[in-house]
mmCIF file of C-alpha atoms and ligand atoms in Angstrom:
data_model
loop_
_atom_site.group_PDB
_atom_site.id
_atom_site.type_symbol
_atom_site.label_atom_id
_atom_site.label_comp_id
_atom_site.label_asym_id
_atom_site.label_seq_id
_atom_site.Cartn_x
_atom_site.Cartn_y
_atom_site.Cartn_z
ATOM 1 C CA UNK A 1 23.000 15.298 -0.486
ATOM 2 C CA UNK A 2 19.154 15.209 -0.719
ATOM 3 C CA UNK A 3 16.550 16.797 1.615
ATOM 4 C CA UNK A 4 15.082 13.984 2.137
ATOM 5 C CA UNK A 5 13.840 15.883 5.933
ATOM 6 C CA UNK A 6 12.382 18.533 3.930
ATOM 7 C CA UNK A 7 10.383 16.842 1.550
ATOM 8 C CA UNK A 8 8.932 14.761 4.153
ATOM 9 C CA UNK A 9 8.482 17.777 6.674
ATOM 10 C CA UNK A 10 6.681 19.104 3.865
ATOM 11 C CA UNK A 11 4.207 16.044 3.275
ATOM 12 C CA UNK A 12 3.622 15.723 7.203
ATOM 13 C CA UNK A 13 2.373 19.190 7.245
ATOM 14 C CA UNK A 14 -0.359 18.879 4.442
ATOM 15 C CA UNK A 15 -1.231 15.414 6.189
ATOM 16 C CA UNK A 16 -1.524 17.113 9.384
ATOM 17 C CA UNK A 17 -3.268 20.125 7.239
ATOM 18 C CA UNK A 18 -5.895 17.489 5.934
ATOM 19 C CA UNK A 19 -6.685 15.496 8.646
ATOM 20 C CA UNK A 20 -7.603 19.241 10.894
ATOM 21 C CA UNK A 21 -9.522 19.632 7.692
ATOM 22 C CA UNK A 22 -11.110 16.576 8.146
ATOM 23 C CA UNK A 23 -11.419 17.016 11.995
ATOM 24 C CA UNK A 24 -9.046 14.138 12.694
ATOM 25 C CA UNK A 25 -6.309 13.518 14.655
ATOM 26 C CA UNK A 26 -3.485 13.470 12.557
ATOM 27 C CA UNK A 27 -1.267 10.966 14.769
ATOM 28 C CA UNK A 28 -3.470 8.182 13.716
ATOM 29 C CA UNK A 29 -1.862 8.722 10.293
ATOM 30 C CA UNK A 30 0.243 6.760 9.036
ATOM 31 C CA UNK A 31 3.167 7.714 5.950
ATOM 32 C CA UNK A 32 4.147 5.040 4.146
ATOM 33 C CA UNK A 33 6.835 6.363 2.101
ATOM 34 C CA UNK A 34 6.691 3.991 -1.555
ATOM 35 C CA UNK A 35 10.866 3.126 -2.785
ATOM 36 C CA UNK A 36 10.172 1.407 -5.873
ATOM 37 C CA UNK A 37 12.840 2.747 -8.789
ATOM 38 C CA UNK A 38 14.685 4.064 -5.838
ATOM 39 C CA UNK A 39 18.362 3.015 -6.171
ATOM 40 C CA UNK A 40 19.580 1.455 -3.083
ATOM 41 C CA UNK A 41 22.340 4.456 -2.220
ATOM 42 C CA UNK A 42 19.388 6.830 -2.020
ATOM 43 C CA UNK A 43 17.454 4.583 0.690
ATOM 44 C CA UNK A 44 20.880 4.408 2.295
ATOM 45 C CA UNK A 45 20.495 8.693 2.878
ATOM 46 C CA UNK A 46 16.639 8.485 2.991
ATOM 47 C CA UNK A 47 17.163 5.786 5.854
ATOM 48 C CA UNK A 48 19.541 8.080 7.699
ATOM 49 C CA UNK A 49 17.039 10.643 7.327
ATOM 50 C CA UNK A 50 14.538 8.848 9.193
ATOM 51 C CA UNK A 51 12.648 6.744 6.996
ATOM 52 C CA UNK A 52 12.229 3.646 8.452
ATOM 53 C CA UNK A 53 9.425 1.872 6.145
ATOM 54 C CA UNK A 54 9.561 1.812 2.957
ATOM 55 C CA UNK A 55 6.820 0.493 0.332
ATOM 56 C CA UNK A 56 7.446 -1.496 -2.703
ATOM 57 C CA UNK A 57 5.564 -3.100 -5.691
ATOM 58 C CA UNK A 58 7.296 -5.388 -7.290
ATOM 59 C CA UNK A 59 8.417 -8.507 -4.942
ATOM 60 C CA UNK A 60 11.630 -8.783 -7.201
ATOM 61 C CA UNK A 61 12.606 -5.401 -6.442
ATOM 62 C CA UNK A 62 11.975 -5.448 -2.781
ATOM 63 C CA UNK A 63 13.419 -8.987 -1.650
ATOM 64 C CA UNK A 64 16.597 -7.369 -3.302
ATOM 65 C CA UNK A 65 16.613 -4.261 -1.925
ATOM 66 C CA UNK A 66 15.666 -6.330 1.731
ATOM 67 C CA UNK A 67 18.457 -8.727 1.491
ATOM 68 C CA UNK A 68 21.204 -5.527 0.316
ATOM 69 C CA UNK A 69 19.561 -3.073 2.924
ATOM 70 C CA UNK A 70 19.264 -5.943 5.362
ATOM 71 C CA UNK A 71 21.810 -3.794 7.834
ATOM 72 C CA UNK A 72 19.872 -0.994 8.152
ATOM 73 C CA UNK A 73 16.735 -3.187 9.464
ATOM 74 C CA UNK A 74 13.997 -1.357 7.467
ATOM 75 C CA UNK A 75 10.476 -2.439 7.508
ATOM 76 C CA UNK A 76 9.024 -3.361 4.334
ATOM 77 C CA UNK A 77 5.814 -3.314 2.899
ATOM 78 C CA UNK A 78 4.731 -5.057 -0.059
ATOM 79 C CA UNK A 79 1.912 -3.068 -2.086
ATOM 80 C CA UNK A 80 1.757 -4.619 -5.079
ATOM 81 C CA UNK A 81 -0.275 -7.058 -7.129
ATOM 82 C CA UNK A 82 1.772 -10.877 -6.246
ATOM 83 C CA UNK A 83 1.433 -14.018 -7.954
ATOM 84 C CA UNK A 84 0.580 -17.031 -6.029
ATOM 85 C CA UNK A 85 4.501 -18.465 -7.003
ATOM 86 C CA UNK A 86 5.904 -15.387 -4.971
ATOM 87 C CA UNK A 87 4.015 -15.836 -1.952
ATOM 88 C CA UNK A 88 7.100 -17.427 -0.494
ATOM 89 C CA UNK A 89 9.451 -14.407 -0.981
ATOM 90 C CA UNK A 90 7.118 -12.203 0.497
ATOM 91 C CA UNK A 91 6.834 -14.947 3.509
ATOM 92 C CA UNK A 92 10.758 -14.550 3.886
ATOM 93 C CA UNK A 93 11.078 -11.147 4.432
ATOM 94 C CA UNK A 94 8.410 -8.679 3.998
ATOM 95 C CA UNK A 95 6.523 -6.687 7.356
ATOM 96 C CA UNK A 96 3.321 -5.870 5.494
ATOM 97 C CA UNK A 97 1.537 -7.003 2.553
ATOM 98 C CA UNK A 98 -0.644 -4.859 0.905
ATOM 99 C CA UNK A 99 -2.617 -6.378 -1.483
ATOM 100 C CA UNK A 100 -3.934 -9.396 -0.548
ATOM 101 C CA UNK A 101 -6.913 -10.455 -3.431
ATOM 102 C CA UNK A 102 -7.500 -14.152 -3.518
ATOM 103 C CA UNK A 103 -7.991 -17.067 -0.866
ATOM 104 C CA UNK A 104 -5.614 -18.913 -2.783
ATOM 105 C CA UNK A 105 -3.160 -16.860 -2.141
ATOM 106 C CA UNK A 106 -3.806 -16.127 1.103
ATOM 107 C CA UNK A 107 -3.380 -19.874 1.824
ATOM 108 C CA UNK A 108 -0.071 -19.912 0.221
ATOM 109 C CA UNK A 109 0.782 -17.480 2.494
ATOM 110 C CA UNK A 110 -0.430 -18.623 5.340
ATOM 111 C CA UNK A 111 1.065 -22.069 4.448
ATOM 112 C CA UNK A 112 4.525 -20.345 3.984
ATOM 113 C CA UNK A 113 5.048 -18.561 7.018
ATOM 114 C CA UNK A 114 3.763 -21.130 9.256
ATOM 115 C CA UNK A 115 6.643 -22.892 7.404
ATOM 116 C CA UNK A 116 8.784 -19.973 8.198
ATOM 117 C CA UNK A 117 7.294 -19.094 12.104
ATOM 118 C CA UNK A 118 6.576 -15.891 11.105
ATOM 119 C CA UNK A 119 3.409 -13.702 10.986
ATOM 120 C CA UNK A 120 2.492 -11.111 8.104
ATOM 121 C CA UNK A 121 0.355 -8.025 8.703
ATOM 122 C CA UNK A 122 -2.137 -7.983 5.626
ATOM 123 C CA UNK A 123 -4.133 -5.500 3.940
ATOM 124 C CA UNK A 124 -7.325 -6.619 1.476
ATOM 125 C CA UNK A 125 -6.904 -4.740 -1.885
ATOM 126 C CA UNK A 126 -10.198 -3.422 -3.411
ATOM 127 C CA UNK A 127 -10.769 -2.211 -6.555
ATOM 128 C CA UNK A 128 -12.711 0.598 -5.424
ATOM 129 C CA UNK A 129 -12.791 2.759 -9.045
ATOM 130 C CA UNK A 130 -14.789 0.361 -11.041
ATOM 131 C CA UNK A 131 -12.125 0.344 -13.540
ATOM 132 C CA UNK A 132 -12.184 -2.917 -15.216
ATOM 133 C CA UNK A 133 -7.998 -3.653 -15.457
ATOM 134 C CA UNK A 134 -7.161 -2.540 -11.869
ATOM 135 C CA UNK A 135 -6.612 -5.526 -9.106
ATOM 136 C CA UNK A 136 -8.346 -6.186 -6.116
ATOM 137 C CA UNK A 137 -11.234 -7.621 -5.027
ATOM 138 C CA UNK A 138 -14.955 -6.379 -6.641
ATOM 139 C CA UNK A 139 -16.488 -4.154 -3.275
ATOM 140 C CA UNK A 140 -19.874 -7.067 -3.530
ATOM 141 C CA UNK A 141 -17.041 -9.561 -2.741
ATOM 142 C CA UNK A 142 -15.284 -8.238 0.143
ATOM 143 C CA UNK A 143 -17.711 -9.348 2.818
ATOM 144 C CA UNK A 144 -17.602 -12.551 2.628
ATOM 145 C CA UNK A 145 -13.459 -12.293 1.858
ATOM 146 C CA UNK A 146 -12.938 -10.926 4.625
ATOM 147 C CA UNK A 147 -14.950 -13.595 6.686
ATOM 148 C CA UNK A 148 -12.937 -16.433 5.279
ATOM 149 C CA UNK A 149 -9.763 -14.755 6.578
ATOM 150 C CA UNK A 150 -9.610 -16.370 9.922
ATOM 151 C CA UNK A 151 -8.705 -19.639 8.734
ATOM 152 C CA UNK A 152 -5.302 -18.609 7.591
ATOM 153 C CA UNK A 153 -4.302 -17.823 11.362
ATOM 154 C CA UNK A 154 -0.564 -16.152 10.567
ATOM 155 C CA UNK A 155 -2.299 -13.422 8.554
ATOM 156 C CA UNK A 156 -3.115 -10.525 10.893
ATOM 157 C CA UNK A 157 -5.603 -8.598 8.831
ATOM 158 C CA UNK A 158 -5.248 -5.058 9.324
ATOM 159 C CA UNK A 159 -7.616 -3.254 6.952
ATOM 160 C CA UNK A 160 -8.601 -2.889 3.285
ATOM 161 C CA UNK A 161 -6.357 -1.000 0.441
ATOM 162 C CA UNK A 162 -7.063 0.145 -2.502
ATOM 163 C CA UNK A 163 -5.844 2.742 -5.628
ATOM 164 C CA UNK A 164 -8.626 5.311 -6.197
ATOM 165 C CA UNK A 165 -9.367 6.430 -9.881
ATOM 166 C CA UNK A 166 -6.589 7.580 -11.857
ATOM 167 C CA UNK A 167 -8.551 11.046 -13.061
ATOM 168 C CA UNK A 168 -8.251 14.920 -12.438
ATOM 169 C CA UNK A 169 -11.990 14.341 -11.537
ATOM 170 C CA UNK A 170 -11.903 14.466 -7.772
ATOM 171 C CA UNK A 171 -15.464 13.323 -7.369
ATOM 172 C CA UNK A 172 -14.772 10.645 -8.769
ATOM 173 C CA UNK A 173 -11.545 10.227 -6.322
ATOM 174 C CA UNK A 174 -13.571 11.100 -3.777
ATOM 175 C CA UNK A 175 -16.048 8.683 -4.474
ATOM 176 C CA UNK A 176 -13.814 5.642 -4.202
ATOM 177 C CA UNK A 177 -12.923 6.533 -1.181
ATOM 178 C CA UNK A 178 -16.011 6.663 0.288
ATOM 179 C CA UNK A 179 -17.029 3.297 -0.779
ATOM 180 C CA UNK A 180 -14.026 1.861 0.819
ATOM 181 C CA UNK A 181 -15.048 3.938 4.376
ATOM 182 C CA UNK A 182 -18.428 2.328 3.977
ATOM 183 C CA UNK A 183 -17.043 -1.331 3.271
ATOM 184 C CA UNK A 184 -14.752 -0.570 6.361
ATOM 185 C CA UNK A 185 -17.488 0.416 8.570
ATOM 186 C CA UNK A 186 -19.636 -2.588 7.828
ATOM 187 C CA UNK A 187 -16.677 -5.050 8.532
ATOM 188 C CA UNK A 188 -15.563 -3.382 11.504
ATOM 189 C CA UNK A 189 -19.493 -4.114 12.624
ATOM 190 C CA UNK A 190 -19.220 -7.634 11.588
ATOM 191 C CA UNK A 191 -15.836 -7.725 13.440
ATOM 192 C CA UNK A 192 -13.959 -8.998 10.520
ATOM 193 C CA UNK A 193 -11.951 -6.881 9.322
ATOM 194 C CA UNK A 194 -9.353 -6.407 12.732
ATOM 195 C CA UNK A 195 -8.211 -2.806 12.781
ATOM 196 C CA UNK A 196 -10.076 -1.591 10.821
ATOM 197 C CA UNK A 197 -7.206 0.575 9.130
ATOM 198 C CA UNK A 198 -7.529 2.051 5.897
ATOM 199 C CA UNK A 199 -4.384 2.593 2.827
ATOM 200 C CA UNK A 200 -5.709 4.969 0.480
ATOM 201 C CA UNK A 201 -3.944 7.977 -0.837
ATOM 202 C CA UNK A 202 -1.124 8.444 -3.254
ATOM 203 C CA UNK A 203 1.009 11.480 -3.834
ATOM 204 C CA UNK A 204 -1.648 12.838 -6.349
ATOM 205 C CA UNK A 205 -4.587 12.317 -3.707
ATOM 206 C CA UNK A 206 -3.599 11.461 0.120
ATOM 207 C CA UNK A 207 -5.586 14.723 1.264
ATOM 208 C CA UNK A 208 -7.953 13.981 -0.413
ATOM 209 C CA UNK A 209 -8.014 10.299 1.069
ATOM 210 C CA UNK A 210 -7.436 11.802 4.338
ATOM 211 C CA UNK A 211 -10.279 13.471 4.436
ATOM 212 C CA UNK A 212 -12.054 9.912 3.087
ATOM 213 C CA UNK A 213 -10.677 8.314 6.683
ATOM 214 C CA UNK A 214 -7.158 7.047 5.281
ATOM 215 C CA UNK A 215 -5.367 5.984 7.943
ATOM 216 C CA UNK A 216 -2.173 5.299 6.255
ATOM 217 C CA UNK A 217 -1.271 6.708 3.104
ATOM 218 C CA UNK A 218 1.084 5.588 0.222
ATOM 219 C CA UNK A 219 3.443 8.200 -0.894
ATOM 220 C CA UNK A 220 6.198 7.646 -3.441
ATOM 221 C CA UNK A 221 6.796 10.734 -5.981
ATOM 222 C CA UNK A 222 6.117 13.346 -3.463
ATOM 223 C CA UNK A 223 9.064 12.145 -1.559
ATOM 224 C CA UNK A 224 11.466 10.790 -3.924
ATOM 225 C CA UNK A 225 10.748 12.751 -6.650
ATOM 226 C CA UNK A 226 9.521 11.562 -10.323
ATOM 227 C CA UNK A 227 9.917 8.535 -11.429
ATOM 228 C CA UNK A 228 11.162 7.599 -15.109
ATOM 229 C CA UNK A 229 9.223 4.397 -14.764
ATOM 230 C CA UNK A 230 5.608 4.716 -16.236
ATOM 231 C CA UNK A 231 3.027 3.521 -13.539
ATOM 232 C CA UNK A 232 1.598 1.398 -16.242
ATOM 233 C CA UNK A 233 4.389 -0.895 -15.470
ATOM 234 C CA UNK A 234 3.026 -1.518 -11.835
ATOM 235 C CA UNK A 235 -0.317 -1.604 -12.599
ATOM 236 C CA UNK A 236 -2.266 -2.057 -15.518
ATOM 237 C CA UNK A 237 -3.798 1.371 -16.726
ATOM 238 C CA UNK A 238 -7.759 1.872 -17.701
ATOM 239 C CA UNK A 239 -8.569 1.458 -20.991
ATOM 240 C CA UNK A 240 -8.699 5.425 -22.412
ATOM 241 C CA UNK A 241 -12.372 6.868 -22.028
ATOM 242 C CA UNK A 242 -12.973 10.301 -24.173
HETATM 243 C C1 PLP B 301 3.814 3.556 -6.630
HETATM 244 C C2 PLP B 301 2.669 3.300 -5.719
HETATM 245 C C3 PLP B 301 2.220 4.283 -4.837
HETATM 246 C C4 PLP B 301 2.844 5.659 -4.737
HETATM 247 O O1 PLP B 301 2.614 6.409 -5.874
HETATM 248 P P1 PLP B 301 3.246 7.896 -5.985
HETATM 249 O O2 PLP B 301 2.574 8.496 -7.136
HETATM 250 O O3 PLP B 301 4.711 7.692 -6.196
HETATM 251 O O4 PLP B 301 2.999 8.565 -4.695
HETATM 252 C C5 PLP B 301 1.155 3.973 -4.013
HETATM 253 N N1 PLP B 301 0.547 2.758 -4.052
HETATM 254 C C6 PLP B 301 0.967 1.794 -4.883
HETATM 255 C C7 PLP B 301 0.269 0.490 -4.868
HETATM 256 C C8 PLP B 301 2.043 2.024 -5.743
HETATM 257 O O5 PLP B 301 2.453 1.045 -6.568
#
């Protein structure tokens, strides 16, 4: 049987470690634990154990795991890159949807769950690191994104995501983060961007992103342990600089 308490007692205290750091309160933090590779039997225990939302990057992977978890009534997010012909899987059952990148598939979406009667809480992903093969939208872009949003009425926009630079260099790290702090700020003046909530951090980097003003943060390996999958299958990996 797996610790599954322990290993996330363990990531709540360096969240709640961070965010004193930081001078925040660490209740408006948010752990999204990430399930992808995870066979279904160990969500069955990790569900038991208390966690009730689970991330996941492929669509594939998730509307299965939804449909043979559907018992349990977990909350799933979708965090992962989707192509406009899956918008209506994640319509059918997903909670969240994390990276939302394109108008034209935000009006598939919206054009889906109307069909459906549902609503989807929605997330803007930006490509905050520069690096050329990473998704999300350009940070010159998001602006004017984000004030196209309101016509697609059953998307409740909840903030902007994004994957910080994959590097040891935590300036760099650092650096995306603030960027995405900054784009928040000016929405949340322009009143476009609804909560204003922020998904940055990953199990090599949420203090770090806590202390950049994450308020929810996207941790997979930390929990679960390592995954045999290379991350280069979920998302495409910088070209090599050196
Ligand atoms: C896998 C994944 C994570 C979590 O990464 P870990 O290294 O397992 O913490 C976070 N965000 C996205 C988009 C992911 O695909």
């Amino acid at each position: 049987m797996e610790d599954f308490h322990r290993n996330l007692a363990a990531i709540r205290a360096r969240i709640d470690a961070a965010a004193e750091r930081a001078g925040r309160d660490a209740a408006e933090i948010r752990l999204l634990p990430v399930s992808k590779t995870v066979p279904e039997e160990r969500l069955r225990t990790a569900f038991a154990a208390g966690i009730t939302q689970m991330g996941e990057n492929k669509v594939q992977e998730a509307q299965r795991k939804s449909e043979n978890l559907a018992d349990l009534g977990i909350s799933w997010s979708v965090i992962g890159h989707l192509q406009t012909n899956k918008a209506k899987n994640v319509a059918a059952f997903a909670d969240e949807f994390q990276a939302l990148d394109s108008l034209r598939l935000a009006e598939t979406l919206d054009r889906r769950l109307q069909a459906n009667g549902r609503g989807l809480d929605v997330y803007v992903q930006v490509n905050s690191s520069g690096e050329p093969s990473k998704f999300g939208l350009e940070p010159a872009d998001v602006a004017a994104f984000l004030a196209a949003l309101p016509s697609y009425s059953s998307l409740r926009v909840r903030g902007l995501m994004t994957l910080a630079a994959h590097t040891d260099d935590v300036a760099r790290v650092r650096e995306c983060f603030r960027i995405m702090r900054q784009l928040r700020d000016a929405a949340l003046q322009a009143g476009t961007v609804g909560d204003g909530l922020l998904s940055m951090g990953m199990s090599g980097d949420f203090e770090a992103a806590i202390e950049g003003g994450s308020t929810c943060v996207r941790v997979g390996q930390a929990i679960f342990g390592a995954r045999a999958t290379p991350d280069s299958h979920y998302w495409p990996e910088p070209p090599q600089t050196k």
